[in-house]
Amino acid sequence: MEPECDKLMMEAINKNYADMDEYPVTTELQGCQWRPMSTNPVRNQPERWDLLPSIPDNTHILCKVANNRCVNIIAHLFNAPVNEKEAAAGVGTVGSSEAIMLAGLAFKKKWQNRRKAEGKPYDKPNIVTGANVQVCWEKFARYFEVELKEVKLREGYYVMDPVKAVEMVDENTICVAAILGSTLTGEFEDIKLLNELLTEKNMRTGWDTPIHVDAASGGFIAPFLYPELEWDFRLPLVKSINVSGHKYGLVYAGIGWVIWRDKEDLPEELIFHINYLGADQPTFTLNFSKGSSQIIAQYYQFLRLGFEGYRKVMNNCMESARILREGLENTGRFDIISKEQGVPLVAFSFKDKNKILAFKLSKNLRRFGWIVPAYTLPADAEHMTVLRVVVREDFGRPLAEKFLSHLRIALHELDSVMEVPIPTIRYTMELRPADHVEDDGALPLPNVVILKQEVEPMDKSITLTGLLFQNAITS
Amino acid sequence: MVLSKTASESDVSVHSTFASRYVRAALPRFRMPENSIPKEAAYQIINDELMLDGNPRLNLASFVTTWMEPECDKLIMAAINKNYVDMDEYPVTTELQNRCVNMIAHLFNAPLGESEAAVGVGTVGSSEAIMLAGLAFKRKWQNKRKAEGKPYDKPNIVTGANVQVCWEKFARYFEVELKEVKLRDSYYVMDPEQAVELVDENTICVAAILGSTLNGEFEDVKLLNDLLEKKNKQTGWDTPIHVDAASGGFIAPFLYPDLEWDFRLPLVKSINVSGHKYGLVYAGIGWVIWRSKEDLPDELIFHINYLGADQPTFTLNFSKGSSQVIAQYYQLIRLGYEGYRNIMENCQENAMVLKRGLESTGKFNIISKDNGVPLVAFSLKDRSRHDEFEVSDYLRRFGWIVPAYTMPPDAQHITVLRVVIREDFSRTLAERLVLDIEKVLHELDALPSKLLMPPAINGMKEDGTVIKKGALEVQRSVTDAWKKFVMAKKTNGVC
């Protein structure tokens, strides 16, 4: 990140984000999301504290519900149906893991409430996702006792199939989770199709199953590169979206965001009103005390880059990804798994289906300093091994080309190890000045003296460049 | 002859920020701005707005560290772009976390062999730590009940009403019932006897607090352990204890090493502590330590194939910054045992100075005990004219942030002001605070009381005439009613 932002972060490092009362501006930058809805007896009144009869100052019901700046900005980026001056519902978290847990909790509670009202059992909630889902969904499922129903992958199709997903939905499904920017291949799932199929099914069954979009990577890419792609709140069944500020939001590790469509999608009983340091604070997060630096950094990025800045950065990333992809295709050894439309990353596997090759290449590249992970795909495509290069903001064309040249060397090494080793003899020789100089104008040939001769037990072949020797003359 | 003047508008980037057009534009609040702006302008604008935030070091409400040495700031800055969870890429950072866990486990007298690795993890704060510990208890209890063939759908947890809000969060989010031991007048922590009475077969654990948020007191964990052992022998339920040592965990070992509250007591199975309180690190780091591997059910641990390598992980958060772990390690090796002890002794001294200063004004009751977290909680002796909230308000004008809050049930009629003594609160600051408090009291005495009750609302005066409510009284009574309504809805958890 830019040095100016580093400075801002350093200055904010001793501010505990949870002290909302002490640091109202920091809070406003994030957004103290909403007021306790249920305590507002007059439904039609706009919910603003300053319209109330004068509350004496000494009650400290401060609730500095200023406008969410970052939350609002992101909500509008995702086309949330909020009015111009209305505050969006969302919160800053420590990362997409926490964001997903909060979103999942909201869905679970909402579903439980509905089932209780209908008088039906509510002890077996489940969630439908693809097998390509990131581990924090499995964490959520395990820790919060929700069953995970995974749509298996297949060869050539490495994301969740909307048709199969909708088939798996039953009355206990709390939501369907789609990913924008799959971890493994960077692909965007077809959320529009999912929305259509699910709407049809909901009409038939009346279960009203919602969608959550895990846009951890894709949330800061799609709005800038693919603005016509409908994946966000424009689709009516999408109720919440999470995005990582620390991925393509261009902030250091430690910040994520979750946005809800509107306040109704967030059950009131999950929101805590606490009397912290003397003031009332509504909060819905898992973590409490944490640093404020990342929120300030996120706002800095929004302000500094603006829409065009982000778009330019993403375009550059895509360009670097394209260079990489072409370079890899030119070697002729790889199949490119990642699609062109998606997160700027390149996922490739060897055409030769030897599993070990990918891991070996990864190890070889490590010698040059590059860390390129190799991993097997999840069920049912476990026979595939994939290498993945993520193109971030700071991976420009020069680095991309350097990487390609290192890759070629590494490939070459890989190949040479795989061939049968050529037996080699190593000579140690000395070139001495000629005994006599001919008078015909030709260069005098040196005397070649062989000092040592040994058979080399090498398993690599090294091209001998330019060593010409004739019959050795032993002295 | 034509003189061609290069009529160039000077390059925008040359303008000083305050001369540029950027300070004229309204800051974006709802939508991302269309265009980029130069980085100096962005920095200046945000910096200026943040000036209006309070000064963290004058924030006497918080336990969280607000000052660290410049060398440590340098380390933090250098590590700021390291994602902690990339264990394969940053193995040393992972190693540092493990070292911290081991050091803290030994500080808490965990029963480990000489070179045995402790079981614990670094978290983003005590909230996450408590959730992880609670999860482990819940899962262990469920497994036990399943094996016994008994119902396992109604777990509960026994705590005091003085418990910090994250226990209530844990209870609500993870669907565990919270059984609170109510406080009573002049006893503001959990009563071990009442707690043990509340334990039943569905109790997954009893949570004791070392360093109550409200008045810094240490709960009597030893007594709780003894009583609970007796009950366990009678019932065979094997209910464990968790110690929430968020504040006290880095104080008791240095100031009160003979106090038995940690793993020396056999029923204590896990302890959490906040690195960012008296661990002397900036906000964003907590630790949870388990007694042994058996206390952490294996099914909760995830082994993931992240970036190509196997990683066992048991945390709620995944990607996060590494700076705080490094800072914690820095503090542990830089200060060492004697350093921490010196700092805690200084805090205790300064707390005594403040306490004596407040007592000498003659207007305050001191609620906090001498033994405990170095903080001073005090309330006004005479609340008839002004209350603690006003004192807090007026102190704000001097720059001090001193919170005022009511105690949880059943002691809601008590309001306290609380000053936390952190590492960077020196004696000079303590004396200055006492002076400022005296000034505030003088000012308040000179003012008419805000709490003067209006004459009987809508009632009868002595001579029988009915008084109609004036507009101001109507407003007041509506406000009071609304306040009561809101307060009743609030979960009055204090941090």
CSV table of C-alpha atoms in Angstrom, one decimal, chain A residues 2-17 19 21-29 36 38-41 49 52-62 67-70 72-74 76-77 83-87 94-95 97-98 101-102 105 108-109 112 134-136 138-140 142-145 220 224 246-247 252-255 268-280 283-291 293-294 296 299-300 302-312 359 366 371 373-376 388, chain B residues 27-43 45-47 49-57 59 61-67 72-74 76-77 80-84 88-89 124-125 127-128 131-132 135 138-139 142 164-166 168-170 172-175 276-277 282-285 298-309 313-324 387 389-390 392-393 396 401-406 418 450-451 475-476 478-480 482-483 485-487 489-495:
chain,number,residue,atom,x,y,z
A,2,GLU,CA,1.1,3.6,-0.5
A,3,PRO,CA,3.4,5.1,2.2
A,4,GLU,CA,0.7,7.8,2.9
A,5,CYS,CA,-1.7,5.0,3.9
A,6,ASP,CA,1.0,3.3,5.9
A,7,LYS,CA,1.3,6.5,7.9
A,8,LEU,CA,-2.4,6.7,8.5
A,9,MET,CA,-2.4,3.1,9.6
A,10,MET,CA,0.4,3.6,12.0
A,11,GLU,CA,-1.2,6.6,13.5
A,12,ALA,CA,-4.4,4.7,14.1
A,13,ILE,CA,-2.7,1.6,15.5
A,14,ASN,CA,-3.4,2.4,19.1
A,15,LYS,CA,-7.1,3.0,18.5
A,16,ASN,CA,-9.3,0.2,19.6
A,17,TYR,CA,-12.1,0.0,17.1
A,19,ASP,CA,-14.3,2.2,21.5
A,21,ASP,CA,-17.8,6.4,21.7
A,22,GLU,CA,-14.2,7.5,22.0
A,23,TYR,CA,-13.5,7.4,18.3
A,24,PRO,CA,-16.7,8.6,16.6
A,25,VAL,CA,-15.1,9.5,13.3
A,26,THR,CA,-13.5,6.1,12.9
A,27,THR,CA,-16.8,4.5,13.6
A,28,GLU,CA,-18.5,6.8,11.1
A,29,LEU,CA,-15.9,5.7,8.6
A,36,PRO,CA,-32.7,-0.6,17.5
A,38,SER,CA,-38.0,-2.6,17.7
A,39,THR,CA,-37.7,0.2,20.2
A,40,ASN,CA,-39.1,2.7,17.8
A,41,PRO,CA,-42.8,2.6,18.6
A,49,TRP,CA,-32.5,10.2,17.1
A,52,LEU,CA,-36.9,12.6,19.3
A,53,PRO,CA,-38.0,14.9,22.1
A,54,SER,CA,-34.9,16.3,23.7
A,55,ILE,CA,-33.0,13.5,25.4
A,56,PRO,CA,-31.0,14.9,28.2
A,57,ASP,CA,-27.3,14.7,27.5
A,58,ASN,CA,-26.5,12.8,30.5
A,59,THR,CA,-28.2,9.6,29.3
A,60,HIS,CA,-25.4,8.8,26.9
A,61,ILE,CA,-27.7,7.1,24.4
A,62,LEU,CA,-25.2,8.4,22.0
A,67,ASN,CA,-23.9,7.6,7.8
A,68,ASN,CA,-22.0,4.4,7.2
A,69,ARG,CA,-19.4,5.5,4.8
A,70,CYS,CA,-17.6,2.4,3.9
A,72,ASN,CA,-22.7,2.6,2.3
A,73,ILE,CA,-20.1,2.8,-0.4
A,74,ILE,CA,-19.8,-0.9,-0.7
A,76,HIS,CA,-24.1,1.0,-3.4
A,77,LEU,CA,-21.3,-0.7,-5.3
A,83,ASN,CA,-32.4,5.2,-1.0
A,84,GLU,CA,-30.0,8.1,-1.5
A,85,LYS,CA,-29.6,9.2,2.1
A,86,GLU,CA,-30.6,5.9,3.7
A,87,ALA,CA,-28.0,4.0,5.7
A,94,VAL,CA,-11.9,-9.1,10.5
A,95,GLY,CA,-12.1,-11.0,7.2
A,97,SER,CA,-14.5,-15.8,7.6
A,98,GLU,CA,-16.2,-13.7,10.2
A,101,MET,CA,-20.3,-16.6,9.9
A,102,LEU,CA,-22.4,-13.5,10.6
A,105,LEU,CA,-26.0,-16.9,11.6
A,108,LYS,CA,-30.1,-19.6,10.4
A,109,LYS,CA,-31.9,-17.4,12.9
A,112,GLN,CA,-35.6,-20.9,12.7
A,134,GLN,CA,-13.6,-22.1,0.8
A,135,VAL,CA,-12.9,-23.8,4.1
A,136,CYS,CA,-14.7,-21.2,6.3
A,138,GLU,CA,-17.2,-25.8,6.4
A,139,LYS,CA,-16.1,-24.1,9.6
A,140,PHE,CA,-19.4,-22.3,9.9
A,142,ARG,CA,-19.3,-27.4,11.9
A,143,TYR,CA,-19.2,-24.8,14.6
A,144,PHE,CA,-22.8,-23.6,14.2
A,145,GLU,CA,-24.2,-27.1,13.7
A,220,PHE,CA,-14.2,-5.8,-5.8
A,224,PHE,CA,-15.3,-2.5,-12.1
A,246,HIS,CA,-8.0,-7.4,2.1
A,247,LYS,CA,-8.1,-9.1,-1.2
A,252,TYR,CA,-3.7,-5.2,4.2
A,253,ALA,CA,-4.9,-8.4,5.9
A,254,GLY,CA,-7.5,-8.0,8.5
A,255,ILE,CA,-10.7,-6.5,7.0
A,268,GLU,CA,-33.2,-8.1,15.7
A,269,GLU,CA,-32.3,-10.6,18.4
A,270,LEU,CA,-28.8,-11.1,17.0
A,271,ILE,CA,-28.0,-7.5,17.6
A,272,PHE,CA,-26.5,-6.6,20.9
A,273,HIS,CA,-27.0,-3.3,22.5
A,274,ILE,CA,-24.3,-2.8,25.0
A,275,ASN,CA,-23.5,-0.3,27.6
A,276,TYR,CA,-19.9,0.1,26.6
A,277,LEU,CA,-17.8,2.8,28.2
A,278,GLY,CA,-21.0,4.5,29.1
A,279,ALA,CA,-22.8,4.7,25.8
A,280,ASP,CA,-25.2,2.5,24.0
A,283,THR,CA,-23.1,-4.5,17.6
A,284,PHE,CA,-23.3,-7.6,15.5
A,285,THR,CA,-19.8,-9.0,15.2
A,286,LEU,CA,-17.9,-12.0,16.6
A,287,ASN,CA,-14.9,-10.0,17.5
A,288,PHE,CA,-15.0,-7.0,19.7
A,289,SER,CA,-11.8,-5.2,20.4
A,290,LYS,CA,-9.7,-5.0,17.3
A,291,GLY,CA,-7.5,-2.4,15.6
A,293,SER,CA,-6.2,0.7,11.0
A,294,GLN,CA,-7.7,-1.4,8.3
A,296,ILE,CA,-9.2,3.7,7.9
A,299,TYR,CA,-11.7,4.4,3.4
A,300,TYR,CA,-8.4,5.8,2.2
A,302,PHE,CA,-12.0,4.4,-1.7
A,303,LEU,CA,-11.2,8.1,-1.5
A,304,ARG,CA,-7.8,7.9,-3.1
A,305,LEU,CA,-8.6,5.6,-6.0
A,306,GLY,CA,-12.2,6.2,-6.6
A,307,PHE,CA,-14.1,4.2,-9.1
A,308,GLU,CA,-11.7,4.9,-12.0
A,309,GLY,CA,-8.7,4.1,-9.9
A,310,TYR,CA,-10.1,0.7,-8.9
A,311,ARG,CA,-11.0,0.0,-12.5
A,312,LYS,CA,-7.6,0.8,-13.7
A,359,PHE,CA,4.1,-30.5,-7.0
A,366,ARG,CA,10.4,-22.0,-4.9
A,371,ILE,CA,5.6,-19.4,-4.1
A,373,PRO,CA,0.8,-23.5,-4.7
A,374,ALA,CA,-0.1,-26.8,-6.2
A,375,TYR,CA,-3.2,-28.7,-5.0
A,376,THR,CA,-5.7,-31.3,-5.9
A,388,ARG,CA,-2.4,-21.4,-9.3
B,27,LEU,CA,-16.4,13.8,1.3
B,28,PRO,CA,-18.0,10.8,-0.2
B,29,ARG,CA,-20.4,9.1,2.3
B,30,PHE,CA,-22.6,6.9,0.2
B,31,ARG,CA,-21.0,6.2,-3.1
B,32,MET,CA,-17.5,5.6,-4.2
B,33,PRO,CA,-16.2,8.8,-5.9
B,34,GLU,CA,-15.8,8.5,-9.7
B,35,ASN,CA,-12.3,9.8,-9.9
B,36,SER,CA,-9.0,9.2,-8.2
B,37,ILE,CA,-7.3,12.0,-6.2
B,38,PRO,CA,-3.6,12.4,-5.4
B,39,LYS,CA,-2.3,10.4,-2.4
B,40,GLU,CA,-1.2,13.5,-0.5
B,41,ALA,CA,-4.7,14.9,-0.7
B,42,ALA,CA,-6.3,11.6,0.4
B,43,TYR,CA,-3.9,11.4,3.3
B,45,ILE,CA,-8.2,14.8,4.2
B,46,ILE,CA,-8.5,11.7,6.2
B,47,ASN,CA,-5.9,12.8,8.7
B,49,GLU,CA,-11.0,14.3,10.0
B,50,LEU,CA,-9.5,11.8,12.3
B,51,MET,CA,-8.1,14.7,14.4
B,52,LEU,CA,-11.6,14.9,15.8
B,53,ASP,CA,-11.3,11.4,17.3
B,54,GLY,CA,-10.5,11.3,21.0
B,55,ASN,CA,-7.0,11.0,22.2
B,56,PRO,CA,-6.5,7.3,22.9
B,57,ARG,CA,-4.1,7.9,25.7
B,59,ASN,CA,-9.2,7.3,27.3
B,61,ALA,CA,-12.3,3.9,30.0
B,62,SER,CA,-10.4,1.2,28.1
B,63,PHE,CA,-8.1,-1.6,29.2
B,64,VAL,CA,-6.7,-1.8,25.7
B,65,THR,CA,-3.1,-0.8,25.3
B,66,THR,CA,-2.6,2.6,23.7
B,67,TRP,CA,1.2,3.0,23.7
B,72,CYS,CA,7.9,-2.3,18.3
B,73,ASP,CA,6.0,0.1,16.1
B,74,LYS,CA,8.7,-0.5,13.5
B,76,ILE,CA,4.5,-3.9,13.5
B,77,MET,CA,4.8,-1.8,10.4
B,80,ILE,CA,1.7,-5.3,8.3
B,81,ASN,CA,1.6,-6.9,4.9
B,82,LYS,CA,1.9,-10.4,6.2
B,83,ASN,CA,-1.2,-12.4,6.3
B,84,TYR,CA,-0.9,-14.5,9.4
B,88,ASP,CA,3.6,-22.0,4.7
B,89,GLU,CA,4.9,-18.6,3.5
B,124,VAL,CA,-8.2,-11.5,17.5
B,125,GLY,CA,-9.3,-10.8,21.1
B,127,SER,CA,-14.2,-12.5,22.3
B,128,GLU,CA,-13.0,-15.0,19.8
B,131,MET,CA,-16.1,-18.5,21.7
B,132,LEU,CA,-13.5,-21.1,20.9
B,135,LEU,CA,-17.3,-24.3,21.6
B,138,LYS,CA,-20.0,-27.5,24.3
B,139,ARG,CA,-18.7,-30.2,22.0
B,142,GLN,CA,-22.4,-33.1,23.8
B,164,GLN,CA,-18.6,-9.3,29.9
B,165,VAL,CA,-20.9,-9.1,26.9
B,166,CYS,CA,-19.1,-11.6,24.8
B,168,GLU,CA,-23.9,-13.4,26.2
B,169,LYS,CA,-22.9,-13.2,22.5
B,170,PHE,CA,-21.5,-16.7,22.8
B,172,ARG,CA,-26.9,-16.4,21.9
B,173,TYR,CA,-25.0,-17.2,18.7
B,174,PHE,CA,-24.1,-20.8,19.7
B,175,GLU,CA,-27.5,-21.5,21.3
B,276,HIS,CA,-4.2,-6.2,24.1
B,277,LYS,CA,-5.0,-5.4,27.7
B,282,TYR,CA,-2.2,-2.8,20.6
B,283,ALA,CA,-5.8,-3.9,20.0
B,284,GLY,CA,-6.3,-7.1,18.1
B,285,ILE,CA,-4.7,-10.0,20.0
B,298,ASP,CA,-10.3,-33.2,17.7
B,299,GLU,CA,-13.4,-32.8,15.5
B,300,LEU,CA,-13.2,-29.0,15.9
B,301,ILE,CA,-9.7,-28.8,14.4
B,302,PHE,CA,-9.6,-28.3,10.7
B,303,HIS,CA,-6.8,-29.5,8.6
B,304,ILE,CA,-6.8,-27.5,5.4
B,305,ASN,CA,-4.9,-27.6,2.2
B,306,TYR,CA,-4.1,-23.9,2.1
B,307,LEU,CA,-1.7,-22.8,-0.6
B,308,GLY,CA,-0.6,-26.3,-0.9
B,309,ALA,CA,0.4,-27.3,2.6
B,313,THR,CA,-6.4,-24.6,12.5
B,314,PHE,CA,-9.0,-23.9,15.2
B,315,THR,CA,-10.0,-20.2,15.0
B,316,LEU,CA,-13.0,-18.3,13.9
B,317,ASN,CA,-11.0,-15.8,11.9
B,318,PHE,CA,-8.8,-16.9,9.1
B,319,SER,CA,-6.9,-14.2,7.2
B,320,LYS,CA,-5.7,-11.5,9.6
B,321,GLY,CA,-2.6,-9.4,10.1
B,322,SER,CA,0.5,-10.9,11.8
B,323,SER,CA,1.6,-7.7,13.5
B,324,GLN,CA,0.1,-8.2,16.9
B,387,ASP,CA,-25.1,12.1,39.2
B,389,PHE,CA,-23.1,10.8,34.2
B,390,GLU,CA,-22.8,14.5,34.6
B,392,SER,CA,-18.3,12.0,33.3
B,393,ASP,CA,-19.7,14.6,30.8
B,396,ARG,CA,-14.8,15.1,28.8
B,401,ILE,CA,-12.8,10.0,28.9
B,402,VAL,CA,-14.1,8.5,32.1
B,403,PRO,CA,-17.1,6.3,31.6
B,404,ALA,CA,-20.1,6.1,33.9
B,405,TYR,CA,-22.4,3.2,34.0
B,406,THR,CA,-24.9,1.3,36.1
B,418,ARG,CA,-14.3,3.8,36.4
B,450,LYS,CA,-30.7,18.9,36.6
B,451,LEU,CA,-32.5,16.2,38.5
B,475,GLN,CA,-41.6,16.1,27.3
B,476,ARG,CA,-39.7,15.0,30.4
B,478,VAL,CA,-42.2,11.0,27.6
B,479,THR,CA,-38.4,11.0,27.6
B,480,ASP,CA,-38.2,9.2,30.9
B,482,TRP,CA,-38.8,6.1,26.5
B,483,LYS,CA,-35.5,5.9,28.3
B,485,PHE,CA,-38.3,1.3,27.5
B,486,VAL,CA,-34.9,1.5,25.7
B,487,MET,CA,-32.9,0.5,28.8
B,489,LYS,CA,-34.5,-3.7,26.0
B,490,LYS,CA,-30.8,-3.3,26.2
B,491,THR,CA,-28.6,-6.2,27.2
B,492,ASN,CA,-26.8,-4.3,29.9
B,493,GLY,CA,-23.5,-5.9,29.3
B,494,VAL,CA,-20.5,-3.8,30.2
B,495,CYS,CA,-17.0,-4.1,28.8
